[in-house]
Rosetta silent file (secondary structure, phi, psi, omega in degrees, C-alpha in Angstrom):
SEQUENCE: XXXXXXXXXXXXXXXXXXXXXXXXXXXXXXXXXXXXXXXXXXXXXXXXXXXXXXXXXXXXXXXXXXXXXXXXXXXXXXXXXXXXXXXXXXXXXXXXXXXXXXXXXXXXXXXXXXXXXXXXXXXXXXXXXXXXXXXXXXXXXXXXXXXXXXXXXXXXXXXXXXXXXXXXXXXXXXXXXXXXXXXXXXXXXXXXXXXXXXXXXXXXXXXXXXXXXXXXXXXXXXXXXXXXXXXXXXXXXXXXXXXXXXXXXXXXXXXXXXXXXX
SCORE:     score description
SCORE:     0.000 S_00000001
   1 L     0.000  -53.178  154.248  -32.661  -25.677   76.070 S_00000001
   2 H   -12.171  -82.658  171.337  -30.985  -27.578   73.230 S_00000001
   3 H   -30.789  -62.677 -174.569  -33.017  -30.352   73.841 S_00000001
   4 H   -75.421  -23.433  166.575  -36.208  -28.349   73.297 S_00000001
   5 H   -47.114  -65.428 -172.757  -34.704  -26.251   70.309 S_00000001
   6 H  -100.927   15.317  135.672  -34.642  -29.262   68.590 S_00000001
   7 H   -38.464  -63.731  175.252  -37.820  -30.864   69.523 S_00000001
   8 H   -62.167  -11.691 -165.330  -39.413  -27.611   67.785 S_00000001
   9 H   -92.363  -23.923 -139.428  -37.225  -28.340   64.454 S_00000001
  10 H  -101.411  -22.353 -172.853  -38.395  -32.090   64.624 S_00000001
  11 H   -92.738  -33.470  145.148  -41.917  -30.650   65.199 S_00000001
  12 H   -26.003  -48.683 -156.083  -41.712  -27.998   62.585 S_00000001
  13 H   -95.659  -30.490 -173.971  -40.311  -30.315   59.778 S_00000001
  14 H   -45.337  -53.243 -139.621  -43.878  -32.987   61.165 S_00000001
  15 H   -69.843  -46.778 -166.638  -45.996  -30.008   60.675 S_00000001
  16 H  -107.640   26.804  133.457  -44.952  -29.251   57.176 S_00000001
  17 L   -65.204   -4.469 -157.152  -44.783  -32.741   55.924 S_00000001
  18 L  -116.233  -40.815  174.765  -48.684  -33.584   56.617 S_00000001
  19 L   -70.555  -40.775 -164.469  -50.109  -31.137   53.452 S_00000001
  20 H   -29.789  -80.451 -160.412  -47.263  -32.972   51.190 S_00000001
  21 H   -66.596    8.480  174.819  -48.688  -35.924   51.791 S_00000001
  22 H   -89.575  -46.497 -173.956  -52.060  -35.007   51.898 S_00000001
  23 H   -69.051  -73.889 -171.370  -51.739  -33.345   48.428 S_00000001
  24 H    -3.694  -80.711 -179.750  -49.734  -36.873   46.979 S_00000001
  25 H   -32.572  -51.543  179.687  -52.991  -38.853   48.078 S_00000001
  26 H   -85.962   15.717  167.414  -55.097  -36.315   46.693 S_00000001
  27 H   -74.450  -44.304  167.648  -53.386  -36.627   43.407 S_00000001
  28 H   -37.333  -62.777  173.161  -53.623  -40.554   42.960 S_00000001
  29 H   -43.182  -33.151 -152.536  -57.263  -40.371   41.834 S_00000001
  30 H   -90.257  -43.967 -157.778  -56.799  -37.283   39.524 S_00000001
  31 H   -76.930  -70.708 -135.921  -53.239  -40.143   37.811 S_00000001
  32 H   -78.931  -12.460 -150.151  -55.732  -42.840   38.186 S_00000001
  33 H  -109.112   21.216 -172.987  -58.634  -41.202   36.715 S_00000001
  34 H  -121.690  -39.839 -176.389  -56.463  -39.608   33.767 S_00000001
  35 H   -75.363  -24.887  166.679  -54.929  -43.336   32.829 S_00000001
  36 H   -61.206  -43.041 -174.409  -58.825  -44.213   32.400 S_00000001
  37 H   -51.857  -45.244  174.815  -59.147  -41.166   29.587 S_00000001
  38 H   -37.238  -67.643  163.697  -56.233  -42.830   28.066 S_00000001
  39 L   -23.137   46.496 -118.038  -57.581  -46.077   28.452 S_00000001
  40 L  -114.834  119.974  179.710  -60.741  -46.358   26.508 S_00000001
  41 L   -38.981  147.626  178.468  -63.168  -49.143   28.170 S_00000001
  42 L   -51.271  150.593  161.670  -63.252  -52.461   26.566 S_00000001
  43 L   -99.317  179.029  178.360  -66.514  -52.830   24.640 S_00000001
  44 L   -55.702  166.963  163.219  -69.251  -54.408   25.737 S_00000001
  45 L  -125.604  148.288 -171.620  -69.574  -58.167   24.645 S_00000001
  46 L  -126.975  146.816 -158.391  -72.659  -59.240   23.587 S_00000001
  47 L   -64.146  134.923 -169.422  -73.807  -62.472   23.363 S_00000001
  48 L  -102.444   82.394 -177.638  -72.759  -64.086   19.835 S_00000001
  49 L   -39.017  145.031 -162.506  -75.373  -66.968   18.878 S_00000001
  50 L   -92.445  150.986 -123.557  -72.718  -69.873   18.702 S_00000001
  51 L   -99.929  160.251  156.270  -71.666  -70.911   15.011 S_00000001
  52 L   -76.419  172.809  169.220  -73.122  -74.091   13.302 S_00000001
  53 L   -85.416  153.279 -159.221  -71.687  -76.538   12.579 S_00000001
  54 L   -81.136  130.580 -173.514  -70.050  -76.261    9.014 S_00000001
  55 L   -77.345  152.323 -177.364  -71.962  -78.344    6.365 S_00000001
  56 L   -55.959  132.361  153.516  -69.842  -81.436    4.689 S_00000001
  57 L   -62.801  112.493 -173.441  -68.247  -80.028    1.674 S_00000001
  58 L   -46.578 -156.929 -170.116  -69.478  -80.858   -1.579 S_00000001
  59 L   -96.005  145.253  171.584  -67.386  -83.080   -3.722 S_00000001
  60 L   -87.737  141.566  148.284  -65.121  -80.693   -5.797 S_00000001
  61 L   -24.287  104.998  173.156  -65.682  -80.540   -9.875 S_00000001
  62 L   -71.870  122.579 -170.417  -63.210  -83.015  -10.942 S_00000001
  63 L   -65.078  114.495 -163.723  -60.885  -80.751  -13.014 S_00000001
  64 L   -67.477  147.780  159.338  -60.725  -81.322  -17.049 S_00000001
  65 L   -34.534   93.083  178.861  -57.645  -82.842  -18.190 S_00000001
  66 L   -40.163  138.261  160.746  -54.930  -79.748  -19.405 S_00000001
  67 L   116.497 -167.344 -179.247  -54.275  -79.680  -22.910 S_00000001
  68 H   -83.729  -24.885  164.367  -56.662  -80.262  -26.540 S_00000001
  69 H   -61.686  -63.902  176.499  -57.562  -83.157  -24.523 S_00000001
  70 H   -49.991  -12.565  170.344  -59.090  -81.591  -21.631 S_00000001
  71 H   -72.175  -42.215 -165.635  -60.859  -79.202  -24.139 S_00000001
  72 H   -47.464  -82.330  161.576  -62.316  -81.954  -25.642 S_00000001
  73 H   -78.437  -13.752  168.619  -63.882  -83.571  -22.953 S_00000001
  74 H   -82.487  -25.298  122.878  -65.152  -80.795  -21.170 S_00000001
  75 H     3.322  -99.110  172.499  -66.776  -80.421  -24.548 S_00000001
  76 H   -31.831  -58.306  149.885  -68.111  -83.319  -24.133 S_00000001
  77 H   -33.851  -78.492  172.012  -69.596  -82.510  -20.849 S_00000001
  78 H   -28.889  -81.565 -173.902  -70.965  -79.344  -21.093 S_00000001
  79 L   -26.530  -37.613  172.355  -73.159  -81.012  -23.919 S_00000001
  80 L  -120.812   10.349  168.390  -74.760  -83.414  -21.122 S_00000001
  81 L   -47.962  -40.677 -162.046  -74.245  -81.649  -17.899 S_00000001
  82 L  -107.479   18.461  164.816  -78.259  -81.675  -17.537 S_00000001
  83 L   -84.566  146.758 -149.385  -78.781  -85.500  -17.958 S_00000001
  84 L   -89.317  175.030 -164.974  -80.865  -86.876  -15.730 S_00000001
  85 L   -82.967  135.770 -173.875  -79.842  -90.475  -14.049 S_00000001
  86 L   -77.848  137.579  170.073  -80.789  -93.281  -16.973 S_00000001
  87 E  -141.864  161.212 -165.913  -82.940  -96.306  -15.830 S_00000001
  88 E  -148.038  111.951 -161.889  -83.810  -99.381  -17.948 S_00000001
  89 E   -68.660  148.284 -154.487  -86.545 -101.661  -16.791 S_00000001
  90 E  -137.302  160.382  178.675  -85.231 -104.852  -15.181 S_00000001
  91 L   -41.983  -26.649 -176.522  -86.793 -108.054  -13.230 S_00000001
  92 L  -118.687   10.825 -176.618  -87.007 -106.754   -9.941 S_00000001
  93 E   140.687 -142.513 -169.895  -87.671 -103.490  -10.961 S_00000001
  94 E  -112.073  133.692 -171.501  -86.499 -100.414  -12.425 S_00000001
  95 E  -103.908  108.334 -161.481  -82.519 -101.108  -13.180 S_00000001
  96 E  -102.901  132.591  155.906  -80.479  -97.503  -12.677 S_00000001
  97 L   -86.846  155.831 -152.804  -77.909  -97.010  -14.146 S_00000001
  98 L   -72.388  157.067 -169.366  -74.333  -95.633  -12.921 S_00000001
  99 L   -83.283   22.521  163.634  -74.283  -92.195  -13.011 S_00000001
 100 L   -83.895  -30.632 -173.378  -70.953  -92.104  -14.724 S_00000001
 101 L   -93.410  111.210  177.120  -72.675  -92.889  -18.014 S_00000001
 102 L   -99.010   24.823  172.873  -74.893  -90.337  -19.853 S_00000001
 103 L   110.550  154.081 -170.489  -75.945  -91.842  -22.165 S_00000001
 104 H   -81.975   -3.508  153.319  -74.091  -92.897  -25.336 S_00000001
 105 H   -64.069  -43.182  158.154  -73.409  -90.045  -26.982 S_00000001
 106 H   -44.358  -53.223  164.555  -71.442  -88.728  -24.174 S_00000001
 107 H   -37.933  -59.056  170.740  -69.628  -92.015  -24.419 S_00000001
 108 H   -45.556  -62.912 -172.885  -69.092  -91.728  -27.856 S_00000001
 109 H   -80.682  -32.588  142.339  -67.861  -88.469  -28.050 S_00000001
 110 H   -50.937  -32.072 -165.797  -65.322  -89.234  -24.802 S_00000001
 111 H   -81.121  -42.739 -134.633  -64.228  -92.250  -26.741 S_00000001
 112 H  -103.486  -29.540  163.109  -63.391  -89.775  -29.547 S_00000001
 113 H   -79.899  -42.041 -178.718  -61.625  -87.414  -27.853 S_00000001
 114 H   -70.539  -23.016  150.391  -59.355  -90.075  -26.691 S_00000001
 115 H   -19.759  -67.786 -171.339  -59.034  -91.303  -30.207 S_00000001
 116 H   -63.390  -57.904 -162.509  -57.941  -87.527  -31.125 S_00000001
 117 H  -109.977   -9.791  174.680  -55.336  -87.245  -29.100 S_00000001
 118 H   -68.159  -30.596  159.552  -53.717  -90.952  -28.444 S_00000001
 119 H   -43.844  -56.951  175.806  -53.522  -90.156  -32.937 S_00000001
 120 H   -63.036  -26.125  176.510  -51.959  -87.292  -31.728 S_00000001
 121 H   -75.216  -29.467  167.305  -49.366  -88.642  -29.815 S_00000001
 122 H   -70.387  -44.143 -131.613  -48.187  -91.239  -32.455 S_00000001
 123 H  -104.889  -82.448  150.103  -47.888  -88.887  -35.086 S_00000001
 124 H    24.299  -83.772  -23.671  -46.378  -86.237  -32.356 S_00000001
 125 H   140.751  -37.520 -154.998  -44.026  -88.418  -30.959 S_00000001
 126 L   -82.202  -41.353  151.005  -43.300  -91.543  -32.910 S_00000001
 127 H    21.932  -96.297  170.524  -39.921  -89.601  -33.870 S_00000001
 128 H   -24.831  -36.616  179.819  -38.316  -90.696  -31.018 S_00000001
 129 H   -90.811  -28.501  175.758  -38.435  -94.500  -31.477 S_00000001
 130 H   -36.110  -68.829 -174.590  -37.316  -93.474  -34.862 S_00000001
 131 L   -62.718   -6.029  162.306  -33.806  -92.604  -33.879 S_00000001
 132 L    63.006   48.553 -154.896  -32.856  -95.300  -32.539 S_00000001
 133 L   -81.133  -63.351 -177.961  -31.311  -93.774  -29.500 S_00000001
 134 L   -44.501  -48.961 -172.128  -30.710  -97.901  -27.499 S_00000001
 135 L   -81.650   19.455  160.917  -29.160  -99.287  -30.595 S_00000001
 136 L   -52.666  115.592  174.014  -25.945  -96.710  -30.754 S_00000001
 137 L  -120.915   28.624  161.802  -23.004  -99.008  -30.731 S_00000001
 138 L  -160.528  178.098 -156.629  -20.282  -96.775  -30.691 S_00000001
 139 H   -82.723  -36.540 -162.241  -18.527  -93.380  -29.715 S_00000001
 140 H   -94.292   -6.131 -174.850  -18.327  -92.000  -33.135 S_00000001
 141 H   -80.950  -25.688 -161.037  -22.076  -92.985  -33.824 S_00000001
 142 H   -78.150  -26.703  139.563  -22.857  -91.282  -30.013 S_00000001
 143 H   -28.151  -67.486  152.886  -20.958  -88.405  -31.551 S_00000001
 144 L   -77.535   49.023  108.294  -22.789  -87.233  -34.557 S_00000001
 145 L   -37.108   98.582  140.340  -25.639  -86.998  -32.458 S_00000001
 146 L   -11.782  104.196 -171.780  -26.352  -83.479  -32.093 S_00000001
 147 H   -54.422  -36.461 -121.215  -26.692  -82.034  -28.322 S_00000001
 148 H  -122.152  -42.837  154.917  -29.540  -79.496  -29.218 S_00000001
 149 H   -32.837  -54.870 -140.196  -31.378  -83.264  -30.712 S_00000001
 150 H   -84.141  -40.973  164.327  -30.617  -84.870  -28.239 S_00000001
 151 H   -43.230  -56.457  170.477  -32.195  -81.857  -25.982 S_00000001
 152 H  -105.143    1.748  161.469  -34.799  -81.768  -27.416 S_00000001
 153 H   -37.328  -43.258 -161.668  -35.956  -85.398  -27.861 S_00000001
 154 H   -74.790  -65.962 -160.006  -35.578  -85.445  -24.229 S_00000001
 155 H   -58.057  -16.988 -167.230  -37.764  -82.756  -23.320 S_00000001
 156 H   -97.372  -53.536 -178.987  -40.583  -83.949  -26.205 S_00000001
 157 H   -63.813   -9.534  157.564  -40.313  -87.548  -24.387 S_00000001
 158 L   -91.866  -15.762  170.822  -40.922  -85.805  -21.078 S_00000001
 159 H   -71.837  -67.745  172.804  -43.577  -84.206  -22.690 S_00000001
 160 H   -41.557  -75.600  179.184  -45.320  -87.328  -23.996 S_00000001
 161 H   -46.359 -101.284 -142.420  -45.022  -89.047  -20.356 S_00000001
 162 H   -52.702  -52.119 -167.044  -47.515  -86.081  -18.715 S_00000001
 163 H   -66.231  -34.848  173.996  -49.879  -86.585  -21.914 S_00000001
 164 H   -25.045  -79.157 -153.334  -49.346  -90.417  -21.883 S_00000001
 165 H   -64.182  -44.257  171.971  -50.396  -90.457  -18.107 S_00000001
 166 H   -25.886  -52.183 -160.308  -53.129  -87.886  -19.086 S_00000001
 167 H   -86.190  -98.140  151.798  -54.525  -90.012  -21.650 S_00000001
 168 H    20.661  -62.740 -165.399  -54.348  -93.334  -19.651 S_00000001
 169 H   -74.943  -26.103  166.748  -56.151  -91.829  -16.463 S_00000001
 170 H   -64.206  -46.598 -179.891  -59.156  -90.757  -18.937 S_00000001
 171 H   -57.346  -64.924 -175.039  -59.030  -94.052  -21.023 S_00000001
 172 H   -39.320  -55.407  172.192  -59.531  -95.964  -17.562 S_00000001
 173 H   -46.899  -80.386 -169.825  -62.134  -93.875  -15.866 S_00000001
 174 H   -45.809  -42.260  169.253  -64.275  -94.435  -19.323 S_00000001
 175 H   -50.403  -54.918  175.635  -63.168  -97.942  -20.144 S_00000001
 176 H   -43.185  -37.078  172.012  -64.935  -98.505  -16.313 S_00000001
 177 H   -61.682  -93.290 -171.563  -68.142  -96.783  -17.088 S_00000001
 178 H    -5.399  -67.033 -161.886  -68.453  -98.628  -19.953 S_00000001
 179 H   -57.333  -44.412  176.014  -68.023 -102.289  -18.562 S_00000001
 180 H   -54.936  -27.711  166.755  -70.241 -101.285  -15.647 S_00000001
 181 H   -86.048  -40.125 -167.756  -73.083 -100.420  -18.299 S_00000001
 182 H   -60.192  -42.855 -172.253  -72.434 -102.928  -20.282 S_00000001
 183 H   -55.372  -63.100 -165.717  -72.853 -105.601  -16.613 S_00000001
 184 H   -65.465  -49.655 -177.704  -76.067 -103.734  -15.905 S_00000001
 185 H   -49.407  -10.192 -154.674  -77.200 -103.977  -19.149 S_00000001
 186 H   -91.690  -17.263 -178.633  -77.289 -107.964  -19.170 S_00000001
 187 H   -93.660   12.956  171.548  -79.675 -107.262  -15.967 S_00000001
 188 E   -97.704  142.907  130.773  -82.238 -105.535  -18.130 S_00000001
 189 L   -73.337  137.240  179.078  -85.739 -107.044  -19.074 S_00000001
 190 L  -108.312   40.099 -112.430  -88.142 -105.921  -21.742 S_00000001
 191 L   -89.168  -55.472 -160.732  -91.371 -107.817  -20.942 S_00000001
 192 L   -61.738  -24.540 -174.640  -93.448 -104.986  -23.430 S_00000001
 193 L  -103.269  150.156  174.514  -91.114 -106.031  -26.559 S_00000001
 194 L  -105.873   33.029 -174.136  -91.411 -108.821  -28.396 S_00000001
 195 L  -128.920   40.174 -164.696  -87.998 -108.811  -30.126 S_00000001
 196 H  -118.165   17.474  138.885  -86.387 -108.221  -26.874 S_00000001
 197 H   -61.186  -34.937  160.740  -83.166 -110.606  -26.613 S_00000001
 198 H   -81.629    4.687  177.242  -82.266 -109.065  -29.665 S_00000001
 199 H   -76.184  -81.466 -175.215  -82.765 -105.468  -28.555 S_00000001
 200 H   -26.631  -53.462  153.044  -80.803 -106.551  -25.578 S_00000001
 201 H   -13.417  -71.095 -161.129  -77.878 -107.880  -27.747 S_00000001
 202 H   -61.416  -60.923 -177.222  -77.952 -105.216  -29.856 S_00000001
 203 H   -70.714  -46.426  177.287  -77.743 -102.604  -27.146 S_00000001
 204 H   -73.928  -14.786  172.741  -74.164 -104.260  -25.343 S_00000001
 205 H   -74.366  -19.491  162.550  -72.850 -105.353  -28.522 S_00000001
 206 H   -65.841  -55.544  154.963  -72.870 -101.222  -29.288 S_00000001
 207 H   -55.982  -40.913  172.043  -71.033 -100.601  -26.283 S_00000001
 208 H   -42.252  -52.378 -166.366  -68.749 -103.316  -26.795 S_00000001
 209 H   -67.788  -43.896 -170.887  -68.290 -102.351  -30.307 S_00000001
 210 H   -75.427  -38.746 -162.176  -67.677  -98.204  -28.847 S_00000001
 211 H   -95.778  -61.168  159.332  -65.235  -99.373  -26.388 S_00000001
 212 H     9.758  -93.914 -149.525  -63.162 -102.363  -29.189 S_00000001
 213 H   -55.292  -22.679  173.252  -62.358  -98.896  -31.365 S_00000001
 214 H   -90.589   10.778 -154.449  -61.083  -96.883  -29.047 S_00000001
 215 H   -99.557  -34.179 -174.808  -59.143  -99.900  -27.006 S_00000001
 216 H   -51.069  -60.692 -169.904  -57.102 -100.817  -30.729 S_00000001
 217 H   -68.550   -8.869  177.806  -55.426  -97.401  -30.451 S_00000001
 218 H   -88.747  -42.494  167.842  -54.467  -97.168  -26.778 S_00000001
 219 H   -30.043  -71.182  171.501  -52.833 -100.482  -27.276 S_00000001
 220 H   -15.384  -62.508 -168.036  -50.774  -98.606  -29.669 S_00000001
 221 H  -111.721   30.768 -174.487  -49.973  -96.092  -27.861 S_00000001
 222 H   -96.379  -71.449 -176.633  -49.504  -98.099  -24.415 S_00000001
 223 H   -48.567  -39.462 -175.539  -46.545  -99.649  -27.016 S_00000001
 224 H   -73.945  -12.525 -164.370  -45.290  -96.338  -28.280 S_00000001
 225 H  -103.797   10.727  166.932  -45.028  -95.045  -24.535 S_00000001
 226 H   -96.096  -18.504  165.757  -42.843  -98.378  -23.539 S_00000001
 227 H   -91.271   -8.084  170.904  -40.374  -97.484  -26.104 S_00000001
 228 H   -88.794  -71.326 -175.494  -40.221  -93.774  -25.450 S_00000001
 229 H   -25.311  -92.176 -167.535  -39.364  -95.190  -21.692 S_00000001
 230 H   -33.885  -32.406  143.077  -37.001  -97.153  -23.159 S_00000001
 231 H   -49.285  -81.165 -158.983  -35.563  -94.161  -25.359 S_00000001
 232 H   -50.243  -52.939 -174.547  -35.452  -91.695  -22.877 S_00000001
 233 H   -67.513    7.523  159.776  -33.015  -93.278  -20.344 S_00000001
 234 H   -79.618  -26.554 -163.909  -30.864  -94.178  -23.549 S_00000001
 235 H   -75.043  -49.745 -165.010  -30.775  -90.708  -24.264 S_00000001
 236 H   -56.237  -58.481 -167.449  -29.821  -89.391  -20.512 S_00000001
 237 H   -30.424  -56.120  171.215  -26.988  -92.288  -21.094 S_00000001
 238 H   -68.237  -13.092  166.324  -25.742  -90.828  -24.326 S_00000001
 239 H   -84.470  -67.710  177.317  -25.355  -87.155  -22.984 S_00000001
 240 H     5.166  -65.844 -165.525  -23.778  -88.598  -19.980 S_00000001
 241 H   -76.539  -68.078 -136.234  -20.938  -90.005  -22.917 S_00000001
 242 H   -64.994  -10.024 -173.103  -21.135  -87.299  -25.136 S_00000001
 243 H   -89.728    3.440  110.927  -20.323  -84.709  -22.644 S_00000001
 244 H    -4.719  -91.110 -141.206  -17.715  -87.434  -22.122 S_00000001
 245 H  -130.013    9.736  163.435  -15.798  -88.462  -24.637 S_00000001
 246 L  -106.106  162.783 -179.473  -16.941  -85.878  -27.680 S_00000001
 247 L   -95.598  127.329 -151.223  -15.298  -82.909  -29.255 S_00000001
 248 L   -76.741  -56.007 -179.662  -17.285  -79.504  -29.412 S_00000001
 249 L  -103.308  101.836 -170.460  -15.605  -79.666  -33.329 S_00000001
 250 H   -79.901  -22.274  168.332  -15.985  -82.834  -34.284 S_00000001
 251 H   -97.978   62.305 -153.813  -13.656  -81.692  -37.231 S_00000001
 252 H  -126.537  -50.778  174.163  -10.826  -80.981  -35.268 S_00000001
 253 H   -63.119  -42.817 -168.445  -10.596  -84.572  -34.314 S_00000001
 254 H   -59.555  -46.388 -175.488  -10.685  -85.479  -37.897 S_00000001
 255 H   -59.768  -24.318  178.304   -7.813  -83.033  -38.626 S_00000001
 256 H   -63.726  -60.035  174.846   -5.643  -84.401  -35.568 S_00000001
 257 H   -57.532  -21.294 -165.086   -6.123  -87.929  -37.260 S_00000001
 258 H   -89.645  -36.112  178.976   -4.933  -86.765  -40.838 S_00000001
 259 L   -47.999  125.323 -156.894   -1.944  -85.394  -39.199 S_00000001
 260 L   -85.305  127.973  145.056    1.474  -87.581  -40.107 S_00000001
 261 L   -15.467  103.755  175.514    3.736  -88.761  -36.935 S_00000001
 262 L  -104.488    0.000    0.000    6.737  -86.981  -35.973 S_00000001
């Protein structure tokens, strides 16, 4: 009797176990079909024609020189931005010339700029080799020196060294055109003139003659910017000492010396 008592409990607890699990099951769709509302479908993807390839990047604008130079020459530019490439006729044909050169006004007035400011930098500048910073040959001359001189020489000779290099990088480029016109020019023929070894002369001894005036003054100031080298690391040398071996009052020292021995 036992025995069958709890048969019916075991069959009892079957029986009302079978909706649970009936409901669970039918719940999983209604969970799965609730995480889709959440869910918001992906969108479609639609076919994307596939990119080109990227065209070669022009050359960039070569950047004007900072400063009254770089004003100068962009100047300069502007003024001949729409000249077309120069030809000159030659033996074998028509003889082109490089397309750094636009003709000689453009030259001219580059050469002119560079003029303008390598003037400016001597005048600017020349200071410095003035003082005589390398020949100091003792403590009391490295002394009267001023710090707030001495400051600011160094910073106006650090100054000079960007336009220096500035100037230089401008001179070259142009000095190059130049020779390169002048080489092509010796490869021109004039068959139509009859004066035309002396044209030809005429025209490279004008370049020659264009690049000669500006070339006297870089010399110059190729020399003023080996003795501003030559200044400035006497200068670091002499703060080096003076923060060394000077007095904040130099007449403090003087008074110390006047003082008699006890």
């Amino acid at each position: 009797m036992t025995r069958i008592s709890k048969r019916g409990r075991v069959k009892s607890s079957a029986l009302w176990a079978v909706p649970l699990i009936v409901a669970g099951l039918l719940c999983l769709p209604a969970l799965g079909w609730a995480k889709e509302r959440r869910e918001p479908p992906p969108a479609p993807t639609t076919g994307q024609p596939a990119s080109p390839d990227p065209a070669p990047a022009a050359a960039p604008a070569r950047e004007p020189t900072g400063g009254a130079l770089g004003t100068a020459l962009a100047s300069c530019d502007k003024a001949s931005e729409s000249s077309e490439p120069l030809t000159l006729p030659g033996a074998k044909g028509e003889v082109k010339l490089d397309r750094c050169y636009r003709g000689r006004d453009h030259l001219v007035c580059s050469f002119n700029a560079l003029l303008n400011e390598a003037k400016s930098l001597i005048e600017d500048y020349g200071k410095i080799v003035e003082a005589r910073y390398p020949d100091v040959s003792n403590v009391d001359g490295i002394c009267g020196i001023k710090p707030d001189n001495l400051a600011t020489d160094l910073q106006n000779a650090t100054d000079f060294t960007g336009r220096f290099k500035a100037l230089k990088a401008e001179y070259d480029a142009r000095i190059n055109c130049a020779s390169k016109i002048g080489q092509s020019l010796r490869d021109v023929t004039l068959p139509d003139m009859a004066q035309a070894p002396g044209i030809l002369k005429s025209m490279i001894d004008s370049i020659e003659g264009d690049v000669k005036g500006v070339s006297v003054i870089q010399a110059k100031v190729v020399e003023l910017a080996e003795k501003i080298d030559t200044s400035q690391k006497a200068m670091v040398t002499l703060r080096k000492i003076h923060r060394t071996m000077c007095l904040k009052d130099q007449r403090a020292l003087s008074q110390s010396e006047g003082r008699p021995n006890r």
